[in-house]
Tab-separated table of C-alpha atoms and ligand atoms in Angstrom:
chain	number	residue	atom	x	y	z
A	6	MET	CA	63.424	11.326	-35.696
A	7	GLN	CA	62.726	11.147	-39.386
A	8	LEU	CA	59.117	11.933	-40.180
A	9	VAL	CA	57.489	11.237	-43.525
A	10	ASP	CA	57.619	14.156	-45.974
A	11	ASN	CA	53.828	14.386	-45.980
A	12	MET	CA	53.815	15.686	-42.403
A	13	ALA	CA	55.545	18.878	-43.535
A	14	ARG	CA	52.684	19.512	-45.939
A	15	LEU	CA	49.834	19.049	-43.489
A	16	GLY	CA	47.985	22.311	-42.858
A	17	THR	CA	45.559	23.210	-40.088
A	18	GLU	CA	42.452	25.158	-39.229
A	19	THR	CA	43.478	28.589	-37.987
A	20	ALA	CA	40.126	29.094	-36.264
A	21	PHE	CA	41.373	26.744	-33.537
A	22	GLU	CA	44.497	28.892	-33.054
A	23	VAL	CA	42.349	32.012	-32.806
A	24	LEU	CA	40.168	30.199	-30.271
A	25	ALA	CA	43.228	29.290	-28.186
A	26	ARG	CA	44.574	32.870	-28.271
A	27	ALA	CA	41.132	34.283	-27.409
A	28	ALA	CA	40.939	31.919	-24.424
A	29	GLU	CA	44.415	33.004	-23.317
A	30	LEU	CA	43.452	36.701	-23.483
A	31	GLU	CA	40.321	35.925	-21.477
A	32	ARG	CA	42.427	34.158	-18.848
A	33	GLN	CA	44.436	37.363	-18.596
A	34	GLY	CA	41.178	39.116	-17.718
A	35	LYS	CA	40.568	40.749	-21.131
A	36	SER	CA	37.094	40.899	-22.621
A	37	VAL	CA	36.956	38.936	-25.856
A	38	ILE	CA	33.942	38.577	-28.145
A	39	ASN	CA	34.373	35.452	-30.167
A	40	LEU	CA	33.274	35.768	-33.773
A	41	GLY	CA	36.029	33.405	-34.800
A	42	ILE	CA	34.794	29.896	-34.280
A	43	GLY	CA	32.403	28.033	-36.536
A	44	GLN	CA	30.070	26.503	-34.042
A	45	PRO	CA	26.528	27.369	-32.938
A	46	ASP	CA	26.451	29.062	-29.531
A	47	PHE	CA	23.404	26.997	-28.549
A	48	LYS	CA	23.104	23.968	-26.331
A	49	THR	CA	22.223	20.636	-27.867
A	50	PRO	CA	18.421	20.246	-27.487
A	51	GLU	CA	17.476	18.495	-24.255
A	52	HIS	CA	15.749	15.466	-25.804
A	53	ILE	CA	18.941	14.662	-27.721
A	54	VAL	CA	21.057	14.823	-24.564
A	55	ALA	CA	18.458	12.652	-22.795
A	56	ALA	CA	18.706	9.992	-25.520
A	57	ALA	CA	22.469	9.746	-25.013
A	58	VAL	CA	22.103	9.543	-21.221
A	59	LYS	CA	19.485	6.815	-21.624
A	60	ALA	CA	21.706	4.898	-24.049
A	61	LEU	CA	24.525	4.995	-21.515
A	62	GLN	CA	22.221	3.862	-18.721
A	63	ASP	CA	20.823	1.111	-20.941
A	64	GLY	CA	24.313	-0.234	-21.526
A	65	ALA	CA	25.424	1.155	-24.895
A	66	HIS	CA	29.026	0.830	-23.794
A	67	GLY	CA	30.577	-1.390	-26.404
A	68	TYR	CA	31.813	-1.249	-29.970
A	69	THR	CA	29.152	-0.830	-32.632
A	70	PRO	CA	29.320	-1.640	-36.337
A	71	ALA	CA	31.939	0.675	-37.878
A	72	PRO	CA	29.529	2.624	-40.131
A	73	GLY	CA	27.076	3.143	-37.254
A	74	VAL	CA	24.226	1.121	-35.773
A	75	MET	CA	21.653	0.232	-38.425
A	76	GLU	CA	18.962	2.248	-36.661
A	77	LEU	CA	21.109	5.372	-37.084
A	78	ARG	CA	21.801	4.708	-40.761
A	79	GLU	CA	18.103	4.077	-41.327
A	80	ALA	CA	17.249	7.345	-39.570
A	81	VAL	CA	19.704	9.148	-41.860
A	82	ALA	CA	18.159	7.503	-44.938
A	83	ALA	CA	14.660	8.528	-43.797
A	84	ASP	CA	15.845	12.093	-43.179
A	85	ILE	CA	17.424	12.249	-46.644
A	86	ALA	CA	14.179	10.980	-48.199
A	87	ALA	CA	12.114	13.531	-46.266
A	88	ARG	CA	14.365	16.550	-46.748
A	89	ARG	CA	16.155	15.923	-49.984
A	90	GLY	CA	13.479	13.824	-51.695
A	91	VAL	CA	15.968	11.097	-52.598
A	92	GLU	CA	15.795	7.419	-51.666
A	93	VAL	CA	19.169	6.143	-50.483
A	94	SER	CA	19.938	2.679	-49.186
A	95	PRO	CA	21.296	2.712	-45.597
A	96	GLU	CA	24.102	0.512	-46.932
A	97	ARG	CA	25.520	3.581	-48.675
A	98	ILE	CA	25.494	5.623	-45.472
A	99	VAL	CA	28.664	5.620	-43.400
A	100	CYS	CA	28.502	7.543	-40.131
A	101	MET	CA	31.699	9.025	-38.777
A	102	PRO	CA	32.934	10.897	-35.711
A	103	GLY	CA	32.079	14.281	-37.282
A	104	GLY	CA	31.974	15.662	-40.788
A	105	LYS	CA	35.749	15.922	-41.057
A	106	PRO	CA	36.626	12.203	-41.197
A	107	THR	CA	34.566	11.853	-44.382
A	108	MET	CA	36.627	14.486	-46.166
A	109	PHE	CA	39.805	13.019	-44.661
A	110	PHE	CA	38.982	9.535	-45.980
A	111	ALA	CA	37.630	10.720	-49.338
A	112	ILE	CA	40.778	12.748	-50.019
A	113	LEU	CA	42.946	9.826	-48.855
A	114	MET	CA	41.113	7.595	-51.326
A	115	PHE	CA	41.768	9.838	-54.314
A	116	GLY	CA	44.894	11.828	-53.528
A	117	GLN	CA	48.399	10.815	-54.513
A	118	PRO	CA	51.334	12.476	-56.280
A	119	GLY	CA	50.574	13.211	-59.922
A	120	VAL	CA	46.828	13.671	-59.552
A	121	GLU	CA	44.827	16.864	-59.211
A	122	ILE	CA	42.017	17.605	-56.799
A	123	LEU	CA	39.821	20.677	-57.180
A	124	TYR	CA	38.585	22.407	-54.046
A	125	PRO	CA	36.791	25.663	-53.213
A	126	ASP	CA	38.835	28.767	-52.439
A	127	PRO	CA	37.924	30.528	-50.209
A	128	GLY	CA	36.959	27.287	-48.521
A	129	PHE	CA	37.231	25.077	-45.485
A	130	PRO	CA	41.006	24.856	-44.915
A	131	ILE	CA	41.085	21.113	-44.315
A	132	TYR	CA	40.379	20.350	-47.983
A	133	ARG	CA	43.646	21.880	-49.139
A	134	SER	CA	45.543	20.631	-46.124
A	135	MET	CA	44.549	17.035	-46.784
A	136	ILE	CA	45.066	17.272	-50.549
A	137	GLU	CA	48.613	18.471	-49.928
A	138	PHE	CA	49.146	15.798	-47.307
A	139	THR	CA	48.426	13.082	-49.880
A	140	GLY	CA	50.883	14.631	-52.333
A	141	ALA	CA	48.140	15.431	-54.857
A	142	THR	CA	48.125	18.852	-56.508
A	143	PRO	CA	45.504	21.192	-55.048
A	144	VAL	CA	43.666	23.147	-57.758
A	145	PRO	CA	41.598	25.999	-56.305
A	146	ILE	CA	38.094	26.604	-57.599
A	147	ARG	CA	37.834	30.359	-57.354
A	148	LEU	CA	34.679	31.524	-55.596
A	149	ARG	CA	34.025	35.134	-56.523
A	150	GLU	CA	32.280	37.706	-54.423
A	151	GLU	CA	30.397	38.994	-57.495
A	152	ASN	CA	28.924	35.471	-57.926
A	153	GLY	CA	27.771	35.395	-54.300
A	154	PHE	CA	30.756	33.102	-53.628
A	155	ALA	CA	29.222	30.336	-55.726
A	156	PHE	CA	31.354	28.373	-58.157
A	157	ASP	CA	31.088	29.073	-61.864
A	158	ALA	CA	30.463	25.634	-63.379
A	159	GLU	CA	32.012	26.506	-66.724
A	160	GLU	CA	35.164	27.665	-65.003
A	161	VAL	CA	35.306	24.459	-62.936
A	162	LEU	CA	34.825	22.298	-66.012
A	163	GLY	CA	37.586	24.268	-67.736
A	164	GLN	CA	39.940	23.282	-64.909
A	165	LEU	CA	39.470	19.535	-65.386
A	166	THR	CA	42.454	17.695	-66.836
A	167	PRO	CA	43.214	14.013	-67.405
A	168	LYS	CA	44.859	14.123	-63.965
A	169	THR	CA	41.706	15.263	-62.127
A	170	ARG	CA	40.400	12.602	-59.742
A	171	LEU	CA	38.154	14.485	-57.359
A	172	VAL	CA	36.190	17.749	-57.295
A	173	ILE	CA	35.148	19.183	-53.922
A	174	VAL	CA	32.249	21.614	-53.585
A	175	ASN	CA	30.581	23.097	-50.516
A	176	SER	CA	27.229	24.862	-50.323
A	177	PRO	CA	26.089	26.584	-48.163
A	178	GLY	CA	29.695	27.559	-47.841
A	179	ASN	CA	32.243	28.182	-45.153
A	180	PRO	CA	33.730	30.854	-44.840
A	181	THR	CA	31.444	32.852	-47.111
A	182	GLY	CA	27.820	31.931	-46.356
A	183	GLY	CA	27.467	31.658	-50.134
A	184	VAL	CA	24.932	29.305	-51.693
A	185	THR	CA	25.427	27.806	-55.148
A	186	PRO	CA	22.425	28.290	-57.457
A	187	LYS	CA	20.841	25.134	-58.841
A	188	ALA	CA	21.601	26.275	-62.401
A	189	GLU	CA	25.349	26.030	-61.682
A	190	MET	CA	24.889	22.599	-60.088
A	191	ASP	CA	22.948	21.448	-63.178
A	192	LYS	CA	25.779	22.660	-65.401
A	193	LEU	CA	28.448	20.982	-63.302
A	194	ALA	CA	26.542	17.674	-63.189
A	195	ALA	CA	26.017	17.755	-66.960
A	196	GLY	CA	29.627	18.730	-67.588
A	197	LEU	CA	30.916	15.864	-65.442
A	198	GLU	CA	29.016	13.292	-67.499
A	199	PRO	CA	31.775	12.877	-70.101
A	200	HIS	CA	34.277	12.371	-67.239
A	201	PRO	CA	33.010	9.243	-65.473
A	202	SER	CA	36.280	8.689	-63.623
A	203	ILE	CA	36.093	11.990	-61.728
A	204	ALA	CA	34.473	11.759	-58.287
A	205	LEU	CA	32.567	14.569	-56.583
A	206	LEU	CA	32.636	15.338	-52.858
A	207	SER	CA	29.722	17.605	-51.983
A	208	ASP	CA	30.072	19.012	-48.479
A	209	GLU	CA	26.505	19.844	-47.461
A	210	ILE	CA	27.101	20.176	-43.726
A	211	TYR	CA	25.170	23.487	-43.655
A	212	SER	CA	22.183	22.025	-45.533
A	213	ARG	CA	19.678	23.090	-42.872
A	214	MET	CA	21.159	26.562	-42.495
A	215	LEU	CA	19.483	28.587	-45.213
A	216	TYR	CA	17.622	31.893	-45.108
A	217	ASP	CA	14.688	33.632	-46.756
A	218	GLY	CA	12.800	30.359	-47.168
A	219	ALA	CA	15.424	28.934	-49.540
A	220	ARG	CA	15.374	25.194	-50.164
A	221	HIS	CA	18.556	23.170	-49.973
A	222	GLU	CA	19.711	21.857	-53.341
A	223	THR	CA	21.674	18.629	-53.089
A	224	PHE	CA	23.949	16.830	-55.510
A	225	LEU	CA	22.167	13.647	-54.419
A	226	ALA	CA	19.331	14.752	-56.705
A	227	TYR	CA	21.452	13.864	-59.766
A	228	PRO	CA	21.102	10.094	-60.228
A	229	GLU	CA	23.727	10.205	-62.980
A	230	LEU	CA	26.307	11.063	-60.285
A	231	ALA	CA	25.247	8.381	-57.784
A	232	ASP	CA	28.138	6.056	-58.592
A	233	ARG	CA	30.752	8.746	-57.866
A	234	LEU	CA	29.204	11.182	-55.441
A	235	ILE	CA	30.177	11.454	-51.792
A	236	MET	CA	27.624	13.651	-50.027
A	237	LEU	CA	28.771	14.809	-46.596
A	238	ASP	CA	26.413	16.092	-43.907
A	239	GLY	CA	26.141	15.745	-40.155
A	240	TRP	CA	24.791	16.842	-36.830
A	241	SER	CA	27.455	19.312	-35.696
A	242	LYS	CA	25.917	22.514	-36.986
A	243	THR	CA	22.227	21.628	-37.368
A	244	TYR	CA	21.764	20.341	-33.832
A	245	ALA	CA	24.540	22.316	-32.110
A	246	MET	CA	26.497	19.098	-31.582
A	247	THR	CA	30.049	20.030	-32.604
A	248	GLY	CA	31.596	18.453	-29.516
A	249	TRP	CA	29.706	15.177	-29.804
A	250	ARG	CA	31.550	14.263	-33.008
A	251	LEU	CA	28.955	12.809	-35.324
A	252	GLY	CA	28.632	13.112	-39.075
A	253	TYR	CA	27.785	10.992	-42.076
A	254	ALA	CA	28.192	10.664	-45.791
A	255	VAL	CA	26.337	8.918	-48.556
A	256	TRP	CA	28.976	7.089	-50.572
A	257	PRO	CA	28.757	5.371	-53.934
A	258	GLU	CA	27.883	1.709	-53.420
A	259	SER	CA	31.401	0.724	-54.466
A	260	LEU	CA	33.105	3.067	-51.981
A	261	ALA	CA	30.999	2.589	-48.816
A	262	PRO	CA	32.864	-0.637	-47.894
A	263	LEU	CA	36.204	1.136	-48.408
A	264	ALA	CA	35.148	4.070	-46.236
A	265	THR	CA	34.084	1.506	-43.633
A	266	LYS	CA	37.453	-0.221	-43.899
A	267	LEU	CA	39.241	3.090	-43.302
A	268	ALA	CA	36.964	3.641	-40.294
A	269	VAL	CA	37.891	0.216	-38.896
A	270	ASN	CA	41.558	1.060	-39.325
A	271	CYS	CA	41.152	4.484	-37.764
A	272	HIS	CA	38.505	4.765	-35.059
A	273	SER	CA	36.608	1.403	-35.072
A	274	CYS	CA	33.247	3.079	-34.562
A	275	ILE	CA	31.582	6.222	-33.276
A	276	ASN	CA	31.077	6.615	-29.546
A	277	ALA	CA	27.959	4.492	-28.945
A	278	PRO	CA	25.710	6.846	-26.907
A	279	THR	CA	26.382	9.631	-29.405
A	280	GLN	CA	24.793	7.466	-32.085
A	281	TYR	CA	21.562	7.247	-30.069
A	282	ALA	CA	21.663	11.011	-29.624
A	283	GLY	CA	21.946	11.237	-33.416
A	284	ILE	CA	18.854	9.079	-33.880
A	285	ALA	CA	16.875	11.237	-31.437
A	286	ALA	CA	18.032	14.358	-33.275
A	287	LEU	CA	16.781	13.131	-36.641
A	288	THR	CA	13.567	11.499	-35.503
A	289	GLY	CA	12.518	13.890	-32.719
A	290	PRO	CA	11.017	17.392	-32.786
A	291	GLN	CA	12.779	19.847	-35.063
A	292	ASP	CA	11.576	23.102	-33.475
A	293	ALA	CA	14.976	23.734	-31.878
A	294	VAL	CA	16.546	23.807	-35.362
A	295	ASP	CA	13.903	26.241	-36.620
A	296	ASP	CA	14.269	28.423	-33.517
A	297	MET	CA	18.046	28.472	-33.872
A	298	MET	CA	17.774	29.507	-37.514
A	299	LYS	CA	15.399	32.348	-36.597
A	300	VAL	CA	18.003	33.664	-34.173
A	301	PHE	CA	20.804	33.283	-36.724
A	302	ASP	CA	18.679	35.173	-39.238
A	303	GLU	CA	18.195	38.088	-36.815
A	304	ARG	CA	21.935	38.246	-36.295
A	305	ARG	CA	22.611	38.021	-40.028
A	306	ARG	CA	20.261	40.949	-40.580
A	307	ALA	CA	22.071	42.882	-37.848
A	308	ILE	CA	25.714	42.190	-38.659
A	309	THR	CA	25.615	42.710	-42.429
A	310	PRO	CA	24.470	46.372	-42.366
A	311	LEU	CA	26.769	47.116	-39.412
A	312	LEU	CA	29.752	45.828	-41.415
A	313	ASN	CA	28.660	47.742	-44.508
A	314	ALA	CA	28.345	50.934	-42.453
A	315	MET	CA	32.069	50.883	-41.645
A	316	PRO	CA	34.224	52.990	-43.935
A	317	GLY	CA	36.150	50.771	-46.340
A	318	VAL	CA	34.236	47.594	-45.429
A	319	SER	CA	31.696	45.847	-47.635
A	320	CYS	CA	29.881	42.581	-47.090
A	321	ILE	CA	27.391	40.730	-49.242
A	322	THR	CA	24.410	39.278	-47.408
A	323	PRO	CA	25.122	35.647	-46.529
A	324	GLN	CA	22.528	33.220	-47.871
A	325	GLY	CA	23.429	30.283	-45.643
A	326	ALA	CA	25.500	29.018	-42.693
A	327	PHE	CA	26.379	31.621	-40.037
A	328	TYR	CA	29.294	33.508	-41.513
A	329	ALA	CA	29.635	37.010	-42.919
A	330	PHE	CA	32.672	37.294	-45.191
A	331	ALA	CA	33.506	40.968	-45.343
A	332	ASN	CA	35.793	42.678	-47.810
A	333	VAL	CA	38.059	45.059	-45.885
A	334	SER	CA	40.241	46.185	-48.789
A	335	GLY	CA	38.863	49.747	-48.567
A	336	THR	CA	40.231	50.178	-45.040
A	337	GLY	CA	43.779	50.297	-46.340
A	338	GLN	CA	44.690	47.597	-43.808
A	339	ASP	CA	45.896	44.121	-44.530
A	340	ALA	CA	43.134	41.688	-43.497
A	341	LYS	CA	45.453	39.363	-41.598
A	342	ALA	CA	46.993	42.311	-39.702
A	343	LEU	CA	43.498	43.595	-39.025
A	344	GLN	CA	42.484	40.178	-37.652
A	345	THR	CA	45.388	40.400	-35.194
A	346	ARG	CA	44.609	44.007	-34.218
A	347	LEU	CA	40.927	43.186	-33.757
A	348	LEU	CA	41.806	40.412	-31.320
A	349	GLU	CA	44.729	41.980	-29.489
A	350	GLU	CA	43.543	45.607	-29.348
A	351	ALA	CA	39.768	45.392	-29.534
A	352	GLY	CA	39.069	41.941	-28.120
A	353	VAL	CA	37.170	40.707	-31.174
A	354	ALA	CA	38.105	37.267	-32.487
A	355	THR	CA	37.697	36.799	-36.243
A	356	VAL	CA	39.485	34.808	-38.937
A	357	ALA	CA	41.164	36.456	-41.945
A	358	GLY	CA	40.550	35.233	-45.499
A	359	THR	CA	44.151	34.015	-45.739
A	360	SER	CA	43.099	31.111	-43.494
A	361	PHE	CA	40.708	29.919	-46.191
A	362	GLY	CA	42.992	29.883	-49.212
A	363	VAL	CA	44.900	32.180	-51.476
A	364	THR	CA	42.145	34.096	-53.250
A	365	SER	CA	40.713	36.228	-50.425
A	366	PRO	CA	43.576	38.089	-48.765
A	367	ASN	CA	41.306	41.122	-48.305
A	368	HIS	CA	38.468	39.432	-46.457
A	369	ILE	CA	37.666	38.629	-42.850
A	370	ARG	CA	35.205	35.976	-41.683
A	371	PHE	CA	32.817	36.933	-38.908
A	372	SER	CA	31.004	33.991	-37.393
A	373	TYR	CA	27.729	35.354	-36.036
A	374	ALA	CA	27.361	32.475	-33.616
A	375	ASN	CA	27.216	34.946	-30.753
A	376	SER	CA	24.495	37.002	-29.087
A	377	LEU	CA	23.056	40.076	-30.782
A	378	ASP	CA	24.402	42.245	-27.943
A	379	ASN	CA	27.890	40.835	-28.370
A	380	ILE	CA	27.741	41.218	-32.153
A	381	GLU	CA	26.711	44.861	-31.793
A	382	GLU	CA	29.462	45.476	-29.242
A	383	ALA	CA	32.017	43.778	-31.504
A	384	MET	CA	30.953	45.989	-34.401
A	385	ARG	CA	31.267	49.090	-32.173
A	386	ARG	CA	34.782	48.006	-31.168
A	387	MET	CA	35.766	47.384	-34.777
A	388	THR	CA	34.352	50.731	-35.906
A	389	ALA	CA	36.345	52.476	-33.180
A	390	LEU	CA	39.521	50.569	-34.097
A	391	LEU	CA	39.188	51.527	-37.750
A	392	ALA	CA	38.542	55.167	-36.834
A	393	GLY	CA	41.486	55.334	-34.437
B	443	LIG	N1	32.644	21.038	-43.586
B	443	LIG	C1	32.594	22.368	-43.429
B	443	LIG	C2	32.377	23.231	-44.618
B	443	LIG	C3	32.742	22.928	-42.158
B	443	LIG	O1	32.702	24.249	-42.020
B	443	LIG	C4	32.978	22.075	-41.062
B	443	LIG	C5	33.201	22.619	-39.715
B	443	LIG	O2	33.447	23.765	-39.484
B	443	LIG	C6	33.036	20.711	-41.278
B	443	LIG	C7	32.852	20.220	-42.550
B	443	LIG	C8	33.373	19.740	-40.169
B	443	LIG	O3	32.360	19.499	-39.324
B	443	LIG	P1	32.565	18.539	-38.054
B	443	LIG	O4	32.760	19.433	-36.881
B	443	LIG	O5	31.278	17.764	-37.988
B	443	LIG	O6	33.729	17.672	-38.298
C-alpha cells in the first residue's frame, strides 16, 4: 500500500500509551497508581446522566443538525454570557464530539506546506501533530517555568512572519497548570491588530479549573479579535465527561459554516443523547463542579510540597487544570527514563515532558486526578525510587 506522506508525520498523545501500559501492568497483578491521564477521576453528575437517559427514552435516536441542536448552542451562548460576560450568537457556536475535533478542523483550515503555525511548547501534543500532518511548519511558543509557563507576548509577536497563519494558545494549560496573566493577553491582542490575516485558536478547555479564587480570562473579551478567534471549550474536564465526547468552539462568523461543513464530512453530528446531557450540564446545578474543584485544590496543595521535598525535584504551584509539571533535572536522571522507571519499577504512571514538545526534556507531568491517598502513596514510591 502507498499511504500519503502526511501519515508519516502524524504524531500522537503519549498519555494514551502510558494508560495502555499501566492497564497491562495491572492485568499482570501489579499495583499501578495512575497520575498519567488527563481526566477527572469523578463520575459525571447524576442529573447529567439522567438527562441523557431521558433523551434516549424520549426518542433522541436520529441525526441532529451538524453543529448541535439549537437548544444546546443556546445553552452554550447563555453560559458564555454568564461566565465570560460576552454575548455570542449561537450561530457562531459549533459543537463537536469533544474538544479535539475543533483543533483538528481549525488546523486543517489553516495548515498547508509553506505556512507557519505557532503553538505552545510544552503543550498539548495534538497541536504539533496536526500542524505537521498538514505540512505546515510548527513554530513552538516557548513557555518558561520562570514565567509560570505563560507565554511572553512580546516573544510571540517576535515570532510572527508573513507566513504565519494561525497562533494557538492554551490557558489554563496542559501539561503545566500554568495560567496566562491578562496583561500578556492584552499585549498579544494589541500586537495582533496590525496582522489581520493571522487567526488565533484559544484553547480554554480548563476555563472552570482555576484556584485561589482566580477568574478565567478569555480571548473572547477582545472584540477586535472576533472575526479571527476560535475559542475552544467543552464539557470533558468541567463535568467529568471525557468519555461522552462533547465540546464546542465559538468561531468567527465567516468560519462557523466551514467548521460545520467539515463536521458534515467527518462525523455528521454529535451523538444525540449526549447533547441533552450537555444542556443539563450547563443549565443545571453547578455544585458538582465546585465540589470537584475543592478536591482538586486539596490534592494540588498536597502534591506540590511533596514533589518539592524530593531531592533534585522542583515544582511550581499550578494555577489551573489538574497537572503538576515538575522539574526533575536535579535528580541526575533523564525525565523520560525516569517516567519509565516510575511506571515499571514503582508502579506510578506519569508522562515525561518530551511528550509535550521539545522544550521540557527535564520535566514530568503528574496528573493529580487521583485520590489523596494514592497521590501520597505515589509520592512515597517516587521518593524511595529516587533514593534507591
Ligand atoms: N485541549 C487540551 C489542552 C486538553 O488537555 C485536552 C484533553 O486532554 C483537550 C483539548 C481535548 O479534550 P477532549 O477530550 O474534549 O477532546
